[in-house]
One Martini backbone bead per residue (centre of mass of N, CA, C, O) as a GRO file, in nm:
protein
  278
    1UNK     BB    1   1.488   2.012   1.042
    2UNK     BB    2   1.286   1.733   1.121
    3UNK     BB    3   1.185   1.460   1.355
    4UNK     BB    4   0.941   1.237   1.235
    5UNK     BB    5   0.925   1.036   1.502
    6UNK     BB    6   0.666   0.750   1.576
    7UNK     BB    7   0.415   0.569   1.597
    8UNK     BB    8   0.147   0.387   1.473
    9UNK     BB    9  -0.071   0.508   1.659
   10UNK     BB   10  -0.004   0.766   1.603
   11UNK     BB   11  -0.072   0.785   1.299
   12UNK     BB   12  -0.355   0.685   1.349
   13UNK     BB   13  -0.448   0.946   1.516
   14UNK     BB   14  -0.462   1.095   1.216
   15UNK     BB   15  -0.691   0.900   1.130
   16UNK     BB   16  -0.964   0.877   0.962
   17UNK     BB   17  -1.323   0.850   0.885
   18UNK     BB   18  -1.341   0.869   0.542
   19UNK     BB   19  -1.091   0.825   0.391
   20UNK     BB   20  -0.819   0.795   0.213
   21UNK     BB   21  -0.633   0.519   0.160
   22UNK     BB   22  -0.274   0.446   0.076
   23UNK     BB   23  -0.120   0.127   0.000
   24UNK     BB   24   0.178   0.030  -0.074
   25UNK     BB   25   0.320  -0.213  -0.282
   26UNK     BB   26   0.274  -0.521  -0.339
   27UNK     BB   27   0.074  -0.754  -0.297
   28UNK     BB   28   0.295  -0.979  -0.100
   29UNK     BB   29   0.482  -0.668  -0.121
   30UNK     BB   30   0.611  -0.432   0.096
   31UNK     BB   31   0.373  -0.401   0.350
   32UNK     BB   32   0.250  -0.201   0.557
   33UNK     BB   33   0.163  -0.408   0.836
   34UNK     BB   34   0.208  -0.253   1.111
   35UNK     BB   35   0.014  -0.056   1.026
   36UNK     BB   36  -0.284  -0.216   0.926
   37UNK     BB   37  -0.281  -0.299   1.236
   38UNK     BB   38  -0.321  -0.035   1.371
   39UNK     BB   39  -0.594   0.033   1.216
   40UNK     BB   40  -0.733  -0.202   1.349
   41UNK     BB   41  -0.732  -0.139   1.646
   42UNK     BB   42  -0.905   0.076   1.577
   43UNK     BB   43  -1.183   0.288   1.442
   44UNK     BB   44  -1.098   0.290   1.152
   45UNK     BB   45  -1.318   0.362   0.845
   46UNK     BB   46  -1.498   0.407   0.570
   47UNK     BB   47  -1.234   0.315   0.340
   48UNK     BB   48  -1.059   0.442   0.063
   49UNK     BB   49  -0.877   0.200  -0.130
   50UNK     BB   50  -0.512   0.212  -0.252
   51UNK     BB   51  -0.421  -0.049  -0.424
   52UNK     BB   52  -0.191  -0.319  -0.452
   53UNK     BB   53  -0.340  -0.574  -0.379
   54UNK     BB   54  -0.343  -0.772  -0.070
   55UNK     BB   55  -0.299  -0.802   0.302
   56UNK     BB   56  -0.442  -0.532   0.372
   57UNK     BB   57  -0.732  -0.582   0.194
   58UNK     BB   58  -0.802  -0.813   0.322
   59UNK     BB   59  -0.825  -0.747   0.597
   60UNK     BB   60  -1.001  -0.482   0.583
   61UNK     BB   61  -1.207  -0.615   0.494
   62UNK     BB   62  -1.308  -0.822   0.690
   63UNK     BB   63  -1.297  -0.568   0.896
   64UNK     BB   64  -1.520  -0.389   0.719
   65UNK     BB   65  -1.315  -0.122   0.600
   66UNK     BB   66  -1.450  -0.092   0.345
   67UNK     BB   67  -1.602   0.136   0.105
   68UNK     BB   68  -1.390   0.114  -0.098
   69UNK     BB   69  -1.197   0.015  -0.387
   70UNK     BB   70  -0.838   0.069  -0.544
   71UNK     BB   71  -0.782  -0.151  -0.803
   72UNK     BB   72  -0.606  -0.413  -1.007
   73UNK     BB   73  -0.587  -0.626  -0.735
   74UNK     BB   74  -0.576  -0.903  -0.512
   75UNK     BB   75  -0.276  -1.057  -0.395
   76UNK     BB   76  -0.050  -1.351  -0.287
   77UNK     BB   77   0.082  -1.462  -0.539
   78UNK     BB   78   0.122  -1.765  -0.432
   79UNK     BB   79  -0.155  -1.649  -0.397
   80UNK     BB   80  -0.358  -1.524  -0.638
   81UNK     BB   81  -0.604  -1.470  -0.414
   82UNK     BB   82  -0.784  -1.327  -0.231
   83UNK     BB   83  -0.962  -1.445  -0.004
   84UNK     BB   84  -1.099  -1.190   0.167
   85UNK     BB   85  -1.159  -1.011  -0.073
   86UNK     BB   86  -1.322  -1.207  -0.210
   87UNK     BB   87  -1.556  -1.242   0.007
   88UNK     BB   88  -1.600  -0.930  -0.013
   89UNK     BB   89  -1.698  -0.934  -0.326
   90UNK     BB   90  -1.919  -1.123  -0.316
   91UNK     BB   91  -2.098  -1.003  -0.101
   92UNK     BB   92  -2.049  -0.672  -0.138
   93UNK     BB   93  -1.899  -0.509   0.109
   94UNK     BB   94  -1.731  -0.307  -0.157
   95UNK     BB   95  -1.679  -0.108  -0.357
   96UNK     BB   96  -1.535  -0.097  -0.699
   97UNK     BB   97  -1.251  -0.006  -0.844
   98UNK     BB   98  -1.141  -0.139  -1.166
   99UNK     BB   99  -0.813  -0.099  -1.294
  100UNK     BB  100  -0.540  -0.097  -1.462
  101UNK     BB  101  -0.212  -0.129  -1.374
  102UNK     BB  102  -0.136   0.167  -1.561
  103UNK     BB  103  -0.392   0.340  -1.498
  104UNK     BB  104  -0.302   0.374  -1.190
  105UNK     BB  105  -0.038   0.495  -1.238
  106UNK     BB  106  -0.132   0.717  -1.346
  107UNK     BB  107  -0.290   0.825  -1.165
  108UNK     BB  108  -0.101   0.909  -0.950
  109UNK     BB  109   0.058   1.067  -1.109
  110UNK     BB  110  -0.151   1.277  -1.155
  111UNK     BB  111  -0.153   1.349  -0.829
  112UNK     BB  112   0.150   1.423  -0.816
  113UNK     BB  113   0.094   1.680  -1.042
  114UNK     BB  114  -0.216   1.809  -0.963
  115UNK     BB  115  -0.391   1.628  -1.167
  116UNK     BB  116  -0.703   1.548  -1.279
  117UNK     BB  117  -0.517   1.394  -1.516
  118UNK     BB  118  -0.462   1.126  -1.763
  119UNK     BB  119  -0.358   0.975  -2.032
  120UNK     BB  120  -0.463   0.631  -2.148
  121UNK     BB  121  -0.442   0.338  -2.349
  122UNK     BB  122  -0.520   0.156  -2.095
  123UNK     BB  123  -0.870   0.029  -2.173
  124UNK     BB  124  -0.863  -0.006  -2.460
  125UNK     BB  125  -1.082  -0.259  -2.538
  126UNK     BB  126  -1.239  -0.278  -2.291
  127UNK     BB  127  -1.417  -0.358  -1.992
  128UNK     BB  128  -1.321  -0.104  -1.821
  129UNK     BB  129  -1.571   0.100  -1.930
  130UNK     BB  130  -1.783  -0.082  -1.823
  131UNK     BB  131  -1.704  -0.148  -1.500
  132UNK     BB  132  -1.614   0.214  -1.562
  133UNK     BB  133  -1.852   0.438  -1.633
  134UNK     BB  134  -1.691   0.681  -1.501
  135UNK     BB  135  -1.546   0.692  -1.722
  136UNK     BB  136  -1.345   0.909  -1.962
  137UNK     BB  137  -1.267   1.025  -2.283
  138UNK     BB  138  -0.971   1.206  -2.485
  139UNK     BB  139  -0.899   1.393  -2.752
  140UNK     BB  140  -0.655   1.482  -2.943
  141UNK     BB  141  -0.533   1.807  -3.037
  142UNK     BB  142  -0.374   1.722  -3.245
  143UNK     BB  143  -0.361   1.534  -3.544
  144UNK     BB  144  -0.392   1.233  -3.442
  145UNK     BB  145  -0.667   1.243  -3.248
  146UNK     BB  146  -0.661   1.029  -3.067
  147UNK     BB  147  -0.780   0.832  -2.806
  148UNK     BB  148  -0.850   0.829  -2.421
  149UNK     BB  149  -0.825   0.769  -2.123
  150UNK     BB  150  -0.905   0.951  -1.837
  151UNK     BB  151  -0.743   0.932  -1.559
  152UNK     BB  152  -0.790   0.987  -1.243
  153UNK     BB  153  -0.671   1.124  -0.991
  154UNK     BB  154  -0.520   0.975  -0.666
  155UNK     BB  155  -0.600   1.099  -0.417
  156UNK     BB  156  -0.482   1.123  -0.108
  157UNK     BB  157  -0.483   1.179   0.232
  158UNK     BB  158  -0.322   0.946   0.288
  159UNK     BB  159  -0.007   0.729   0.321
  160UNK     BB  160   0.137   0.402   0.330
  161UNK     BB  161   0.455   0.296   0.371
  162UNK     BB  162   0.771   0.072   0.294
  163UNK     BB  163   1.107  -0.009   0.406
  164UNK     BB  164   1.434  -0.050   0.488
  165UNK     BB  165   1.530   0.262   0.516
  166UNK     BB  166   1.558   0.536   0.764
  167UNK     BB  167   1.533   0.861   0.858
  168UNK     BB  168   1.389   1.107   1.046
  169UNK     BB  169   1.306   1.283   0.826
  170UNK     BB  170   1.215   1.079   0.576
  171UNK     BB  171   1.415   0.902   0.402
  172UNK     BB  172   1.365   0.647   0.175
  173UNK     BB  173   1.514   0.285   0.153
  174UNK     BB  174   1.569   0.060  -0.123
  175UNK     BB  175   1.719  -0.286  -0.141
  176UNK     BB  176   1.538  -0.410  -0.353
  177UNK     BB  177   1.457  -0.478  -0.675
  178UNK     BB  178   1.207  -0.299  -0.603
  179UNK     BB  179   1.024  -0.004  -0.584
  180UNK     BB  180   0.742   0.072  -0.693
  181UNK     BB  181   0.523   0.319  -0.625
  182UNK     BB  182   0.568   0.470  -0.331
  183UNK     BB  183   0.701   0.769  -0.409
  184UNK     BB  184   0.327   0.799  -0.535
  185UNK     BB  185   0.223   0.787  -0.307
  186UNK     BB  186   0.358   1.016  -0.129
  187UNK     BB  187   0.283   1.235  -0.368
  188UNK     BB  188  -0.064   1.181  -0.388
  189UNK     BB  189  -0.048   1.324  -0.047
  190UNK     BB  190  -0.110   1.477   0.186
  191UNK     BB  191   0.003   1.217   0.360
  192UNK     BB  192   0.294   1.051   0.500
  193UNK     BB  193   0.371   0.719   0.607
  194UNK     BB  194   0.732   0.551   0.695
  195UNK     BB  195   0.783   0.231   0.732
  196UNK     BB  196   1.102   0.069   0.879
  197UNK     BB  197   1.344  -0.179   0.971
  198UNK     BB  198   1.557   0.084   0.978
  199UNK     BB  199   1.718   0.334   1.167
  200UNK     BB  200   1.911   0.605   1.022
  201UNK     BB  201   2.172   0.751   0.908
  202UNK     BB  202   2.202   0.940   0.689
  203UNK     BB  203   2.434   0.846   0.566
  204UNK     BB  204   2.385   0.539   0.565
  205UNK     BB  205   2.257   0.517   0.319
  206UNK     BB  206   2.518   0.593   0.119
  207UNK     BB  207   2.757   0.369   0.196
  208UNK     BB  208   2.620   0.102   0.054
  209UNK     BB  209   2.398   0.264  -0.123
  210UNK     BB  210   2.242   0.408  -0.390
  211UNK     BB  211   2.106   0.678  -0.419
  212UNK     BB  212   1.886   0.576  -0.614
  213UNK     BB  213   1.755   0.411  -0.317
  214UNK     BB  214   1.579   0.722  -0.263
  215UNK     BB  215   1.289   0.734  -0.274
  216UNK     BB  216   1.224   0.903  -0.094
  217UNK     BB  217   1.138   1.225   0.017
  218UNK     BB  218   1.145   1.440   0.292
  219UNK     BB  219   0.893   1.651   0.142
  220UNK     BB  220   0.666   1.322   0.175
  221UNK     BB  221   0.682   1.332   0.479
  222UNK     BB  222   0.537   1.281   0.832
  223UNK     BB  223   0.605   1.005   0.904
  224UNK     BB  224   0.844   0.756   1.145
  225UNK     BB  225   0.875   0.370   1.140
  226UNK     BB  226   1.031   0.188   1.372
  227UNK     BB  227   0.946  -0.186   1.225
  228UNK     BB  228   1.046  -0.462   1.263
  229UNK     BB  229   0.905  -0.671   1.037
  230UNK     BB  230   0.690  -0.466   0.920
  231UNK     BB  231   0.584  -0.669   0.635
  232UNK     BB  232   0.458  -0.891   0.785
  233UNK     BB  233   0.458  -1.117   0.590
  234UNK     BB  234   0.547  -0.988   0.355
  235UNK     BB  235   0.809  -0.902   0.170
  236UNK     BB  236   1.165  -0.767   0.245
  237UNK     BB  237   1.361  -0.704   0.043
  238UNK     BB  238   1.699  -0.816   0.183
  239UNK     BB  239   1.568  -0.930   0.468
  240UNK     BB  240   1.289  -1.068   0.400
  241UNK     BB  241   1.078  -1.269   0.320
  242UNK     BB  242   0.816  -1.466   0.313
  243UNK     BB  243   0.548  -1.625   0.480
  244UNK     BB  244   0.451  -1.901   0.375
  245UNK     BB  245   0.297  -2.014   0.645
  246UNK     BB  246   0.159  -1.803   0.776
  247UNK     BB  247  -0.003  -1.720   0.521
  248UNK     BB  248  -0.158  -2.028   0.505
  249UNK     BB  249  -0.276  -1.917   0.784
  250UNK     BB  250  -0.439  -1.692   0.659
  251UNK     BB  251  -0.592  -1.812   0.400
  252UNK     BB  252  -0.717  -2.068   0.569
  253UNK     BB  253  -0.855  -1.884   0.868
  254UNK     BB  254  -1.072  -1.742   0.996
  255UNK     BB  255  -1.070  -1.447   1.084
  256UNK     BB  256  -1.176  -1.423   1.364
  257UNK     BB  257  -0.964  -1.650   1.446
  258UNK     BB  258  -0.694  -1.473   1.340
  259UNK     BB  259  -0.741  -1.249   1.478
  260UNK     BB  260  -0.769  -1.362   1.782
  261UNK     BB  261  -0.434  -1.456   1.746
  262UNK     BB  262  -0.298  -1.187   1.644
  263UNK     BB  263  -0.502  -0.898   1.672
  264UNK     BB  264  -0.514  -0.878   2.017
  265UNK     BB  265  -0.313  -0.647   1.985
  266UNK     BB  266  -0.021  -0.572   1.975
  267UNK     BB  267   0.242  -0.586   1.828
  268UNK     BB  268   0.427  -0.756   1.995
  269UNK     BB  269   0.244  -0.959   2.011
  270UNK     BB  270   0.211  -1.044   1.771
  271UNK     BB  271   0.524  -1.130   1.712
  272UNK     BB  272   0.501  -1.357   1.940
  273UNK     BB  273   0.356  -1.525   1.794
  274UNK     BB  274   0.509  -1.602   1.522
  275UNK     BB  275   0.727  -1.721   1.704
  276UNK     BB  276   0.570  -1.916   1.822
  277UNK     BB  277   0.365  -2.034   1.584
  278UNK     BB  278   0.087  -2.115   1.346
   0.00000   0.00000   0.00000
């Protein structure tokens, strides 16, 4: 067993440009955001993004760096629209593959299970296959006959993800309501790196909390990032919520002005800008 841990720059330095990166949480939830500033940070582009998307997808896009977009949407939750998503989406800045929420994380699952697709209902009947000529249906070959949308499988060459605890190994626990579905990102990759607010010893994972909260395995992990705050702004229950004063002065400051005030630096800069206040 190998001790996986790295600096979120190590991480950025395996990342290269015109790669797929899938990067987990939900809206403006649990986002290893930590490590998307560190992506920032660097010369790495011309990225298909695969997300639930938040501020992950906002920043990426603002700051150019989307060649494509794999989402069902791009919201900050108290904010319905990713204002920055919405900018770059409007003016064309980034190719964008949309589609349902369920079909999402079939692909995934699929990707997981190194299947080219998965069928699923999701999709019949709407627009999704307006607006992506390239799905292809499978008619079940049952006595049931049924039609179904093909979702292809959403392959990722890297996924980022963020959790709660993890030890050396590369095991990641969440302690929030939900899971999302960081697990499917990180077996849907090639490689996988998990920043955690605070790394412990295996045993601590479950002295306090059910087995069932170890949703990473370290046999889906390459590296391991001990990361404070690191899903800031966005909520990382149960350490701490969403930073709502933060957030809408990320929605409301031309990105310019807010890259230059905030990500114009290393990680340790961000967190004092934000303890001095935004």
């Amino acid at each position: 067993m190998t001790d996986k841990t790295m600096t979120a720059d190590q991480v950025v330095s395996r990342l290269h440009s015109g790669m797929t990166l899938g990067i987990g949480g939900w809206g403006s939830r649990r986002k290893p955001m930590a490590l998307v500033r560190a992506v920032l940070r660097s010369d790495v582009t011309d990225l298909t993004v695969v997300s639930y998307g938040g501020p992950d997808v906002g920043m990426l896009a603002a700051a150019g760096r989307i060649r494509k977009l794999v989402a069902p949407f791009a919201t900050l939750d108290s904010i319905p629209l990713e204002p920055h998503f919405r900018a770059g989406r409007e003016r064309g800045a980034f190719e964008m593959m949309e589609v349902d929420e369920a079909m999402f994380m079939w692909g995934l699952h699929a990707a997981a299970n190194r299947l080219p697709f998965l069928p699923v209902r999701a999709g019949i009947g709407s627009d999704v296959m307006r607006v992506n000529p390239g799905l292809r249906t499978v008619t079940s070959p049952y006595d049931d006959g049924e039609t179904f949308v093909a979702m292809p499988a959403l392959r990722l060459d890297a996924a980022l993800v963020h959790v709660n605890r993890a030890d050396r190994l590369g095991n990641g626990q969440y302690l929030g309501p939900d899971p999302y579905f960081d697990d499917l990102f990180c077996e849907a990759a090639d490689t996988a790196y998990v920043s955690c607010e605070r790394l412990v010893d295996t045993a601590e994972l479950t002295k306090e909390a059910a087995p069932q909260s170890l949703l990473i395995k370290r046999h889906t992990v390459t590296g391991v990032v001990e990361a404070p705050n690191g899903a800031h702004f966005t909520s990382c229950a149960p350490d701490y919520g969403r930073d709502e004063d933060f957030q809408r002065t990320y929605a409301t400051t031309p990105w310019s002005e807010f890259a230059a005030r905030f990500l114009d630096g290393d990680e340790q800069s961000y967190q004092s800008a934000v303890r001095e206040g935004s």
